[in-house]
PDB file of C-alpha atoms in Angstrom:
ATOM      1  CA  MET A 517     119.621  97.207 123.867  1.00 86.00           C
ATOM      2  CA  GLU A 518     120.592  98.618 120.470  1.00 90.00           C
ATOM      3  CA  TYR A 519     117.012  98.288 119.215  1.00 93.00           C
ATOM      4  CA  VAL A 520     115.676 100.121 122.278  1.00 93.00           C
ATOM      5  CA  ILE A 521     118.073 102.993 121.581  1.00 93.00           C
ATOM      6  CA  ILE A 522     116.932 103.086 117.951  1.00 94.00           C
ATOM      7  CA  LEU A 523     113.275 103.121 119.093  1.00 93.00           C
ATOM      8  CA  ILE A 524     113.656 105.907 121.650  1.00 93.00           C
ATOM      9  CA  SER A 525     115.853 107.952 119.361  1.00 93.00           C
ATOM     10  CA  ALA A 526     113.544 107.732 116.344  1.00 94.00           C
ATOM     11  CA  ILE A 527     110.292 108.302 118.240  1.00 94.00           C
ATOM     12  CA  LEU A 528     111.262 111.046 120.685  1.00 93.00           C
ATOM     13  CA  VAL A 529     114.773 112.432 120.295  1.00 93.00           C
ATOM     14  CA  ASN A 530     115.159 112.673 116.522  1.00 93.00           C
ATOM     15  CA  ASN A 531     111.486 112.907 115.619  1.00 94.00           C
ATOM     16  CA  ILE A 532     111.238 112.995 111.827  1.00 94.00           C
ATOM     17  CA  VAL A 533     108.885 115.988 111.798  1.00 93.00           C
ATOM     18  CA  LEU A 534     109.897 118.015 114.826  1.00 93.00           C
ATOM     19  CA  ALA A 535     113.685 117.538 114.763  1.00 92.00           C
ATOM     20  CA  GLN A 536     114.508 116.704 111.146  1.00 91.00           C
ATOM     21  CA  PHE A 537     111.680 118.681 109.479  1.00 89.00           C
ATOM     22  CA  LEU A 538     110.701 115.938 107.043  1.00 91.00           C
ATOM     23  CA  GLY A 539     107.020 115.375 106.343  1.00 87.00           C
ATOM     24  CA  ILE A 540     105.956 118.924 107.150  1.00 88.00           C
ATOM     25  CA  CYS A 541     103.305 119.064 104.384  1.00 83.00           C
ATOM     26  CA  PRO A 542     101.096 116.286 105.801  1.00 82.00           C
ATOM     27  CA  PHE A 543     101.955 117.450 109.310  1.00 87.00           C
ATOM     28  CA  LEU A 544     100.368 120.837 108.635  1.00 85.00           C
ATOM     29  CA  GLY A 545      97.781 119.717 106.088  1.00 81.00           C
ATOM     30  CA  VAL A 546      96.235 116.661 107.725  1.00 80.00           C
ATOM     31  CA  SER A 547      96.410 117.779 111.336  1.00 83.00           C
ATOM     32  CA  THR A 548      93.078 119.526 111.736  1.00 84.00           C
ATOM     33  CA  LYS A 549      91.246 116.470 113.147  1.00 87.00           C
ATOM     34  CA  ILE A 550      92.503 113.628 115.317  1.00 90.00           C
ATOM     35  CA  GLU A 551      90.707 110.980 113.213  1.00 85.00           C
ATOM     36  CA  THR A 552      92.474 112.010 110.019  1.00 82.00           C
ATOM     37  CA  ALA A 553      95.787 112.249 111.880  1.00 86.00           C
ATOM     38  CA  ILE A 554      95.417 108.676 113.120  1.00 87.00           C
ATOM     39  CA  GLY A 555      94.547 107.484 109.606  1.00 82.00           C
ATOM     40  CA  MET A 556      97.519 109.268 108.101  1.00 83.00           C
ATOM     41  CA  GLY A 557      99.821 107.956 110.833  1.00 87.00           C
ATOM     42  CA  ALA A 558      98.727 104.363 110.248  1.00 85.00           C
ATOM     43  CA  SER A 559      99.083 104.744 106.485  1.00 83.00           C
ATOM     44  CA  VAL A 560     102.562 106.212 106.844  1.00 87.00           C
ATOM     45  CA  LEU A 561     103.591 103.380 109.167  1.00 91.00           C
ATOM     46  CA  PHE A 562     102.515 100.754 106.664  1.00 88.00           C
ATOM     47  CA  VAL A 563     103.856 102.403 103.520  1.00 88.00           C
ATOM     48  CA  MET A 564     107.094 103.658 105.088  1.00 93.00           C
ATOM     49  CA  THR A 565     107.960 100.198 106.424  1.00 95.00           C
ATOM     50  CA  LEU A 566     107.186  98.493 103.128  1.00 93.00           C
ATOM     51  CA  ALA A 567     109.040 101.147 101.115  1.00 94.00           C
ATOM     52  CA  THR A 568     112.121 100.929 103.322  1.00 96.00           C
ATOM     53  CA  ILE A 569     112.307  97.162 102.944  1.00 96.00           C
ATOM     54  CA  VAL A 570     112.012  97.378  99.158  1.00 96.00           C
ATOM     55  CA  THR A 571     114.434 100.300  98.757  1.00 96.00           C
ATOM     56  CA  PHE A 572     116.928  98.618 101.114  1.00 97.00           C
ATOM     57  CA  LEU A 573     116.863  95.503  98.919  1.00 96.00           C
ATOM     58  CA  VAL A 574     117.156  97.585  95.742  1.00 96.00           C
ATOM     59  CA  GLN A 575     120.168  99.409  97.198  1.00 97.00           C
ATOM     60  CA  GLN A 576     121.928  96.255  98.426  1.00 96.00           C
ATOM     61  CA  TYR A 577     121.181  93.905  95.521  1.00 96.00           C
ATOM     62  CA  VAL A 578     120.860  96.180  92.491  1.00 96.00           C
ATOM     63  CA  LEU A 579     122.458  99.606  92.881  1.00 96.00           C
ATOM     64  CA  VAL A 580     125.598  98.695  94.849  1.00 96.00           C
ATOM     65  CA  PRO A 581     126.543  95.551  92.852  1.00 96.00           C
ATOM     66  CA  LEU A 582     126.078  97.405  89.561  1.00 96.00           C
ATOM     67  CA  ASN A 583     127.957 100.512  90.811  1.00 96.00           C
ATOM     68  CA  LEU A 584     124.835 102.636  90.339  1.00 96.00           C
ATOM     69  CA  ALA A 585     124.628 104.066  93.860  1.00 93.00           C
ATOM     70  CA  PHE A 586     124.549 107.573  92.381  1.00 94.00           C
ATOM     71  CA  LEU A 587     121.035 106.758  91.115  1.00 95.00           C
ATOM     72  CA  GLN A 588     119.818 106.124  94.667  1.00 96.00           C
ATOM     73  CA  THR A 589     117.468 109.094  95.023  1.00 95.00           C
ATOM     74  CA  ILE A 590     115.762 108.796  91.653  1.00 95.00           C
ATOM     75  CA  SER A 591     115.416 105.018  91.934  1.00 95.00           C
ATOM     76  CA  PHE A 592     113.991 105.324  95.463  1.00 95.00           C
ATOM     77  CA  ILE A 593     111.433 107.888  94.256  1.00 94.00           C
ATOM     78  CA  LEU A 594     110.386 105.569  91.440  1.00 93.00           C
ATOM     79  CA  VAL A 595     110.212 102.546  93.749  1.00 92.00           C
ATOM     80  CA  ILE A 596     108.109 104.414  96.334  1.00 92.00           C
ATOM     81  CA  ALA A 597     105.722 105.791  93.702  1.00 91.00           C
ATOM     82  CA  ALA A 598     105.336 102.387  92.057  1.00 91.00           C
ATOM     83  CA  LEU A 599     104.901 100.680  95.414  1.00 88.00           C
ATOM     84  CA  VAL A 600     102.165 103.055  96.522  1.00 86.00           C
ATOM     85  CA  GLN A 601     100.421 102.708  93.166  1.00 88.00           C
ATOM     86  CA  MET A 602     100.548  98.893  93.300  1.00 87.00           C
ATOM     87  CA  LEU A 603      99.382  98.945  96.902  1.00 82.00           C
ATOM     88  CA  GLU A 604      96.449 101.142  95.943  1.00 84.00           C
ATOM     89  CA  ILE A 605      95.428  98.777  93.134  1.00 87.00           C
ATOM     90  CA  ILE A 606      95.770  95.680  95.334  1.00 84.00           C
ATOM     91  CA  LEU A 607      93.813  97.233  98.199  1.00 79.00           C
ATOM     92  CA  LYS A 608      91.071  98.382  95.840  1.00 84.00           C
ATOM     93  CA  LYS A 609      90.542  94.803  94.646  1.00 87.00           C
ATOM     94  CA  ALA A 610      91.397  92.761  97.754  1.00 82.00           C
ATOM     95  CA  SER A 611      90.026  94.926 100.562  1.00 77.00           C
ATOM     96  CA  PRO A 612      87.669  97.687  99.462  1.00 81.00           C
ATOM     97  CA  ALA A 613      86.897  98.561 103.095  1.00 77.00           C
ATOM     98  CA  LEU A 614      90.570  99.175 103.897  1.00 73.00           C
ATOM     99  CA  TYR A 615      90.950 101.064 100.624  1.00 76.00           C
ATOM    100  CA  GLN A 616      88.050 103.324 101.611  1.00 78.00           C
ATOM    101  CA  ALA A 617      89.495 103.768 105.106  1.00 70.00           C
ATOM    102  CA  LEU A 618      92.850 104.895 103.726  1.00 68.00           C
ATOM    103  CA  GLY A 619      91.097 107.118 101.195  1.00 68.00           C
ATOM    104  CA  ILE A 620      93.171 110.092 100.116  1.00 71.00           C
ATOM    105  CA  PHE A 621      96.088 109.160 102.374  1.00 72.00           C
ATOM    106  CA  LEU A 622      97.731 106.716  99.967  1.00 75.00           C
ATOM    107  CA  PRO A 623      98.296 109.243  97.157  1.00 77.00           C
ATOM    108  CA  LEU A 624      99.453 111.800  99.740  1.00 76.00           C
ATOM    109  CA  ILE A 625     102.069 109.386 101.021  1.00 79.00           C
ATOM    110  CA  THR A 626     103.660 109.201  97.575  1.00 77.00           C
ATOM    111  CA  THR A 627     104.700 112.836  97.921  1.00 76.00           C
ATOM    112  CA  ASN A 628     105.582 112.642 101.628  1.00 82.00           C
ATOM    113  CA  CYS A 629     109.287 113.430 101.810  1.00 88.00           C
ATOM    114  CA  ALA A 630     109.543 111.576 105.147  1.00 91.00           C
ATOM    115  CA  VAL A 631     109.139 108.253 103.318  1.00 93.00           C
ATOM    116  CA  LEU A 632     112.016 109.026 100.960  1.00 93.00           C
ATOM    117  CA  GLY A 633     114.032 110.593 103.770  1.00 94.00           C
ATOM    118  CA  VAL A 634     113.805 107.489 105.946  1.00 96.00           C
ATOM    119  CA  ALA A 635     114.760 105.223 103.048  1.00 95.00           C
ATOM    120  CA  ILE A 636     117.885 107.321 102.478  1.00 96.00           C
ATOM    121  CA  LEU A 637     118.669 107.646 106.211  1.00 95.00           C
ATOM    122  CA  VAL A 638     118.642 103.867 106.598  1.00 96.00           C
ATOM    123  CA  ILE A 639     121.343 103.585 103.942  1.00 96.00           C
ATOM    124  CA  LYS A 640     123.408 106.475 105.366  1.00 96.00           C
ATOM    125  CA  LYS A 641     123.288 105.002 108.880  1.00 95.00           C
ATOM    126  CA  GLU A 642     124.421 101.644 107.433  1.00 94.00           C
ATOM    127  CA  TYR A 643     121.721  99.673 109.223  1.00 96.00           C
ATOM    128  CA  ASN A 644     121.087  96.024 108.402  1.00 95.00           C
ATOM    129  CA  LEU A 645     117.586  94.977 107.335  1.00 96.00           C
ATOM    130  CA  VAL A 646     116.276  94.300 110.859  1.00 96.00           C
ATOM    131  CA  GLU A 647     117.662  97.586 112.206  1.00 96.00           C
ATOM    132  CA  SER A 648     116.197  99.340 109.167  1.00 97.00           C
ATOM    133  CA  VAL A 649     112.733  97.966 109.860  1.00 97.00           C
ATOM    134  CA  VAL A 650     112.945  98.860 113.569  1.00 97.00           C
ATOM    135  CA  PHE A 651     114.160 102.380 112.735  1.00 97.00           C
ATOM    136  CA  THR A 652     111.471 102.851 110.098  1.00 97.00           C
ATOM    137  CA  MET A 653     108.641 101.645 112.300  1.00 97.00           C
ATOM    138  CA  ALA A 654     109.857 103.817 115.182  1.00 97.00           C
ATOM    139  CA  THR A 655     110.155 106.803 112.873  1.00 97.00           C
ATOM    140  CA  ALA A 656     106.616 106.266 111.580  1.00 96.00           C
ATOM    141  CA  ILE A 657     105.342 105.931 115.158  1.00 97.00           C
ATOM    142  CA  GLY A 658     107.123 109.179 116.025  1.00 96.00           C
ATOM    143  CA  PHE A 659     105.536 110.832 112.993  1.00 95.00           C
ATOM    144  CA  ALA A 660     102.103 109.584 114.033  1.00 95.00           C
ATOM    145  CA  LEU A 661     102.646 110.645 117.643  1.00 96.00           C
ATOM    146  CA  ALA A 662     103.617 114.175 116.648  1.00 96.00           C
ATOM    147  CA  LEU A 663     100.729 114.347 114.171  1.00 94.00           C
ATOM    148  CA  VAL A 664      98.126 113.191 116.711  1.00 95.00           C
ATOM    149  CA  ILE A 665      99.411 115.515 119.452  1.00 96.00           C
ATOM    150  CA  PHE A 666      99.486 118.433 117.039  1.00 96.00           C
ATOM    151  CA  SER A 667      95.990 117.693 115.723  1.00 95.00           C
ATOM    152  CA  GLY A 668      94.655 117.523 119.283  1.00 96.00           C
ATOM    153  CA  ILE A 669      96.157 120.916 120.014  1.00 95.00           C
ATOM    154  CA  ARG A 670      94.765 122.320 116.750  1.00 94.00           C
ATOM    155  CA  GLU A 671      91.293 121.071 117.621  1.00 94.00           C
ATOM    156  CA  GLN A 672      91.512 122.998 120.882  1.00 94.00           C
ATOM    157  CA  ILE A 673      92.859 126.085 119.125  1.00 94.00           C
ATOM    158  CA  ALA A 674      89.908 125.970 116.705  1.00 91.00           C
ATOM    159  CA  ILE A 675      87.513 126.648 119.588  1.00 92.00           C
ATOM    160  CA  ALA A 676      89.807 129.144 121.346  1.00 92.00           C
ATOM    161  CA  ASN A 677      89.737 132.904 120.986  1.00 92.00           C
ATOM    162  CA  VAL A 678      92.767 133.510 118.753  1.00 92.00           C
ATOM    163  CA  PRO A 679      93.607 137.050 117.535  1.00 93.00           C
ATOM    164  CA  LYS A 680      92.555 137.608 113.923  1.00 92.00           C
ATOM    165  CA  GLY A 681      96.118 138.042 112.630  1.00 92.00           C
ATOM    166  CA  MET A 682      97.203 134.714 114.146  1.00 93.00           C
ATOM    167  CA  GLN A 683      94.281 132.556 113.006  1.00 91.00           C
ATOM    168  CA  GLY A 684      94.932 129.625 110.681  1.00 89.00           C
ATOM    169  CA  ILE A 685      98.459 128.801 109.575  1.00 89.00           C
ATOM    170  CA  PRO A 686     100.278 131.408 111.746  1.00 94.00           C
ATOM    171  CA  ILE A 687      99.031 129.909 115.024  1.00 94.00           C
ATOM    172  CA  ALA A 688      99.636 126.408 113.633  1.00 92.00           C
ATOM    173  CA  LEU A 689     103.275 127.262 112.923  1.00 93.00           C
ATOM    174  CA  VAL A 690     103.755 128.802 116.371  1.00 95.00           C
ATOM    175  CA  THR A 691     102.183 125.709 117.921  1.00 95.00           C
ATOM    176  CA  ALA A 692     104.408 123.408 115.862  1.00 94.00           C
ATOM    177  CA  GLY A 693     107.451 125.368 117.042  1.00 94.00           C
ATOM    178  CA  ILE A 694     106.418 125.027 120.672  1.00 95.00           C
ATOM    179  CA  LEU A 695     105.783 121.318 120.167  1.00 95.00           C
ATOM    180  CA  ALA A 696     109.250 120.943 118.625  1.00 94.00           C
ATOM    181  CA  LEU A 697     110.734 122.704 121.661  1.00 94.00           C
ATOM    182  CA  ALA A 698     108.854 120.306 123.931  1.00 94.00           C
ATOM    183  CA  PHE A 699     110.309 117.320 122.068  1.00 94.00           C
ATOM    184  CA  MET A 700     113.793 118.839 122.444  1.00 93.00           C
ATOM    185  CA  GLY A 701     113.420 118.033 126.137  1.00 91.00           C
ATOM    186  CA  PHE A 702     113.977 114.370 125.228  1.00 90.00           C
ATOM    187  CA  SER A 703     117.404 115.089 123.706  1.00 88.00           C
ATOM    188  CA  GLY A 704     119.319 113.836 126.749  1.00 82.00           C
ATOM    189  CA  LEU A 705     117.704 110.388 126.698  1.00 80.00           C
ATOM    190  CA  VAL A 706     119.994 108.854 124.087  1.00 76.00           C
TER     191      VAL A 706
END
């Protein structure tokens, strides 16, 4: 039951983008087409899960035993950047098709603050490794869900008659605010 609560909470109630405001840059930047939103969501799911596992192990078996927990943020940034770089190199050699499919998304994920935020949240919430993976995957699914919904709305807005002063980013921000309000309706679930 605890895992179900973690899933519902991370996907709907405490959505990483709409409730915690992490990952706003890719949320606004990659949300113009549904196809790119799906690609970014899948990339974030993969990288965020892998990064959380590695940073969790670094925290538990390196930083805490050596009393270096104060270096958590900088070490997590370095681990995430190195992980994404290694992943990019491996994918380029092992699976060129998957590398091409991920395209620009892998470098973008390096600077996605949601990846770092989730790695730190897992430590703050004192989850074990299994709970951390469940939380991370649910968070990435919530990120992807919000991104796909938002990109679908933006595709419709692109063909709508929007006043000149609201075109572009202004209407996107208003839409994101309304979407965040809609997700607030799930707050009583958990």
